[in-house]
Short mmCIF file of C-alpha atoms in Angstrom, two decimals:
data_model
loop_
_atom_site.label_atom_id
_atom_site.label_comp_id
_atom_site.label_asym_id
_atom_site.label_seq_id
_atom_site.Cartn_x
_atom_site.Cartn_y
_atom_site.Cartn_z
CA MET G 69 -10.96 4.29 8.12
CA SER G 70 -13.74 6.08 6.29
CA ASN G 71 -13.72 5.62 2.50
CA PHE G 72 -16.45 6.70 0.10
CA ALA G 73 -17.18 6.44 -3.61
CA ILE G 74 -19.41 8.88 -5.48
CA ILE G 75 -21.14 6.91 -8.23
CA LEU G 76 -22.38 9.27 -10.93
CA ALA G 77 -25.65 7.92 -12.33
CA ALA G 78 -27.71 11.06 -12.99
CA GLY G 79 -27.11 11.35 -16.74
CA LYS G 80 -30.03 10.94 -19.13
CA SER G 81 -28.23 8.25 -21.19
CA THR G 82 -29.39 9.85 -24.44
CA ARG G 83 -26.72 8.17 -26.59
CA MET G 84 -27.55 4.80 -25.03
CA GLY G 85 -31.29 5.22 -25.48
CA SER G 86 -32.13 3.72 -22.07
CA CYS G 87 -31.09 4.25 -18.46
CA LYS G 88 -27.53 2.93 -18.10
CA ALA G 89 -27.94 2.25 -14.39
CA SER G 90 -30.54 -0.44 -15.18
CA LEU G 91 -28.61 -2.19 -17.97
CA PRO G 92 -27.89 -5.87 -17.23
CA TRP G 93 -24.27 -6.50 -16.23
CA GLY G 94 -23.15 -9.89 -15.03
CA GLU G 95 -25.43 -12.55 -13.66
CA GLY G 96 -28.63 -11.04 -12.28
CA LYS G 97 -27.09 -7.60 -11.83
CA THR G 98 -27.41 -4.18 -13.37
CA LEU G 99 -24.54 -1.79 -14.01
CA LEU G 100 -25.57 0.00 -10.83
CA THR G 101 -25.78 -3.04 -8.55
CA TYR G 102 -22.53 -4.43 -9.99
CA GLN G 103 -20.71 -1.19 -9.19
CA LEU G 104 -22.20 -1.04 -5.70
CA GLU G 105 -21.13 -4.61 -4.94
CA GLN G 106 -17.55 -3.89 -5.98
CA TRP G 107 -17.22 -0.76 -3.84
CA LEU G 108 -18.97 -2.27 -0.83
CA SER G 109 -16.75 -5.35 -0.96
CA ILE G 110 -13.61 -3.23 -0.47
CA GLY G 111 -15.09 -1.27 2.42
CA PHE G 112 -16.17 1.89 0.59
CA THR G 113 -19.56 3.47 1.17
CA PRO G 114 -21.03 4.21 -2.27
CA VAL G 115 -23.01 7.44 -2.64
CA VAL G 116 -25.14 7.05 -5.76
CA VAL G 117 -26.15 10.32 -7.40
CA LEU G 118 -29.31 9.95 -9.50
CA GLY G 119 -31.34 12.50 -11.44
CA LEU G 120 -35.04 13.28 -11.18
CA HIS G 121 -35.65 11.24 -14.35
CA ASN G 122 -34.24 8.01 -12.85
CA ALA G 123 -34.95 8.54 -9.14
CA ASP G 124 -36.75 5.18 -9.09
CA ARG G 125 -33.30 3.52 -9.35
CA GLN G 126 -32.99 4.27 -5.61
CA ASN G 127 -34.81 0.97 -5.18
CA ASP G 128 -31.79 -0.83 -6.71
CA CYS G 129 -29.35 0.57 -4.16
CA LEU G 130 -27.89 -2.08 -1.92
CA VAL G 131 -27.75 -1.99 1.87
CA GLY G 132 -24.72 0.04 2.90
CA SER G 133 -25.01 2.49 0.02
CA VAL G 134 -26.59 5.93 0.01
CA ALA G 135 -28.83 7.17 -2.81
CA VAL G 136 -29.24 10.90 -3.40
CA ILE G 137 -31.07 12.88 -6.05
CA ASN G 138 -29.46 15.72 -7.93
CA PRO G 139 -32.37 18.00 -8.91
CA HIS G 140 -30.01 19.93 -11.21
CA SER G 141 -28.52 16.99 -13.11
CA GLN G 142 -29.52 18.49 -16.47
CA ALA G 143 -26.90 21.20 -15.78
CA GLY G 144 -24.09 18.64 -16.03
CA LYS G 145 -21.85 16.15 -14.27
CA ILE G 146 -20.29 18.79 -12.04
CA THR G 147 -23.59 19.34 -10.23
CA SER G 148 -23.73 15.60 -9.52
CA ILE G 149 -20.21 15.55 -8.10
CA LEU G 150 -21.06 18.50 -5.86
CA THR G 151 -24.35 16.88 -4.80
CA GLY G 152 -22.53 13.67 -3.89
CA LEU G 153 -19.84 15.60 -2.05
CA ASP G 154 -22.51 17.05 0.26
CA TYR G 155 -23.06 13.50 1.59
CA ILE G 156 -19.40 12.71 2.24
CA PRO G 157 -18.42 13.18 5.90
CA PRO G 158 -15.47 15.41 6.79
CA ASP G 159 -13.47 12.45 8.13
CA CYS G 160 -13.45 10.70 4.75
CA GLN G 161 -9.95 9.38 4.09
CA ILE G 162 -10.23 8.28 0.44
CA LEU G 163 -12.86 9.54 -1.97
CA ALA G 164 -13.33 7.73 -5.27
CA ILE G 165 -15.26 9.29 -8.13
CA SER G 166 -16.69 6.77 -10.54
CA ALA G 167 -19.46 6.65 -13.11
CA VAL G 168 -22.13 3.99 -13.39
CA ASP G 169 -21.12 3.42 -17.03
CA GLN G 170 -17.49 2.64 -16.10
CA PRO G 171 -17.71 -0.78 -14.43
CA ARG G 172 -14.47 -2.27 -13.16
CA LYS G 173 -13.56 -5.63 -11.72
CA LEU G 174 -12.85 -5.83 -8.02
CA GLU G 175 -9.13 -6.42 -8.62
CA ILE G 176 -8.80 -3.01 -10.29
CA TYR G 177 -10.35 -1.24 -7.30
CA GLN G 178 -8.21 -3.24 -4.86
CA ARG G 179 -5.01 -2.45 -6.70
CA LEU G 180 -5.82 1.27 -6.94
CA VAL G 181 -6.70 1.57 -3.25
CA GLN G 182 -3.56 -0.32 -2.23
CA ALA G 183 -1.37 1.89 -4.45
CA HIS G 184 -3.09 5.02 -3.12
CA GLN G 185 -2.42 4.01 0.48
CA ASP G 186 1.12 2.70 -0.11
CA ASN G 187 2.18 5.94 -1.79
CA ASP G 188 0.30 8.41 0.44
CA ALA G 189 -1.04 9.73 -2.85
CA VAL G 190 -2.98 12.95 -3.28
CA ILE G 191 -4.72 11.56 -6.38
CA THR G 192 -4.45 8.06 -7.83
CA ALA G 193 -5.49 7.18 -11.37
CA PRO G 194 -5.34 4.00 -13.43
CA THR G 195 -3.61 4.16 -16.81
CA TYR G 196 -3.39 1.94 -19.84
CA GLN G 197 -0.56 2.58 -22.30
CA GLY G 198 -0.11 6.00 -20.72
CA LYS G 199 -3.75 7.04 -21.10
CA MET G 200 -5.53 7.94 -17.87
CA GLY G 201 -8.69 6.02 -17.01
CA HIS G 202 -11.16 5.76 -14.13
CA PRO G 203 -11.96 5.72 -11.28
CA LEU G 204 -9.99 8.52 -9.68
CA LEU G 205 -9.10 8.32 -5.98
CA PHE G 206 -8.61 11.48 -3.95
CA ASP G 207 -6.97 12.01 -0.58
CA HIS G 208 -9.08 13.79 2.06
CA GLY G 209 -6.94 16.89 1.56
CA MET G 210 -8.39 17.32 -1.93
CA ARG G 211 -11.91 17.91 -0.65
CA SER G 212 -11.70 21.71 -0.79
CA HIS G 213 -10.47 21.56 -4.38
CA LEU G 214 -13.32 19.24 -5.35
CA ALA G 215 -15.87 21.43 -3.56
CA ASN G 216 -14.79 24.38 -5.71
CA ILE G 217 -15.16 22.80 -9.15
CA SER G 218 -17.41 24.59 -11.61
CA GLU G 219 -18.44 24.49 -15.25
CA GLU G 220 -16.42 27.66 -15.84
CA THR G 221 -13.21 25.97 -14.70
CA LEU G 222 -13.91 22.66 -16.52
CA GLY G 223 -14.71 20.77 -13.33
CA LEU G 224 -12.53 17.77 -12.52
CA ARG G 225 -10.35 18.47 -15.56
CA HIS G 226 -9.09 21.61 -13.88
CA VAL G 227 -8.22 19.69 -10.69
CA ILE G 228 -6.44 17.00 -12.74
CA GLN G 229 -4.50 19.62 -14.69
CA GLU G 230 -3.55 21.53 -11.55
CA PHE G 231 -2.31 18.42 -9.73
CA TYR G 232 -1.14 16.38 -12.73
CA SER G 233 2.49 16.27 -11.60
CA VAL G 234 1.58 14.59 -8.28
CA ILE G 235 -1.00 12.10 -9.56
CA HIS G 236 0.10 8.57 -8.73
CA LYS G 237 -0.50 6.66 -11.96
CA VAL G 238 -1.05 2.92 -11.77
CA GLU G 239 -0.36 1.24 -15.12
CA PHE G 240 -2.62 -1.68 -16.09
CA GLU G 241 -1.91 -4.19 -18.84
CA HIS G 242 -5.52 -4.31 -20.06
CA PRO G 243 -7.70 -1.46 -21.41
CA ALA G 244 -10.50 -2.26 -18.92
CA VAL G 245 -9.59 0.91 -16.98
CA LEU G 246 -10.60 2.95 -20.03
CA LEU G 247 -14.02 1.30 -20.54
CA ASP G 248 -16.80 3.88 -20.79
CA ILE G 249 -20.21 2.63 -21.93
CA ASN G 250 -21.89 5.50 -23.76
CA THR G 251 -23.59 3.86 -26.75
CA PRO G 252 -25.26 0.53 -27.57
CA GLU G 253 -22.10 -0.33 -29.53
CA ASP G 254 -19.91 0.22 -26.45
CA TYR G 255 -22.30 -1.93 -24.41
CA SER G 256 -22.38 -4.77 -26.94
CA CYS G 257 -18.57 -4.97 -27.02
CA ASP G 258 -18.62 -6.36 -23.51
#
């Protein structure tokens, strides 16, 4: 089976004040290497999308991952998703979309992938107290919908709205699936 994860890491991290991909996370790791380890350990090939401003982070990418540069990252997250999608082979079975600033423990990824497969889901999303979190997992049949996202149609939000009724939601008992590290305060809470 061919499973991939697009790791969005091309943002300028302006609210954080420094490159999020290089922030320490765990013992001897950065947010980027931590994320890569988690995805690689469950058999996904991570495709890391970086911007021109942090292209040097390619050196942090682990064996088995793919680093790509989005030369248009200043135009928004959608351009990074589309850039990553260009590197996903047509035979991809499950595509996860994750952000470097949304680290998750291995158990979360394992549970989501298992639920996705067990339910033949089109889209799988983690939830905490009914609120949808990340990462999102997409069936291979969703590729054409993802390839057509745009700023005008609100990107992934439009896909989520369009397919909301068929999203397989996996409820977690801890808010970890909602973690999104955008500011130094968010980072210091963990």
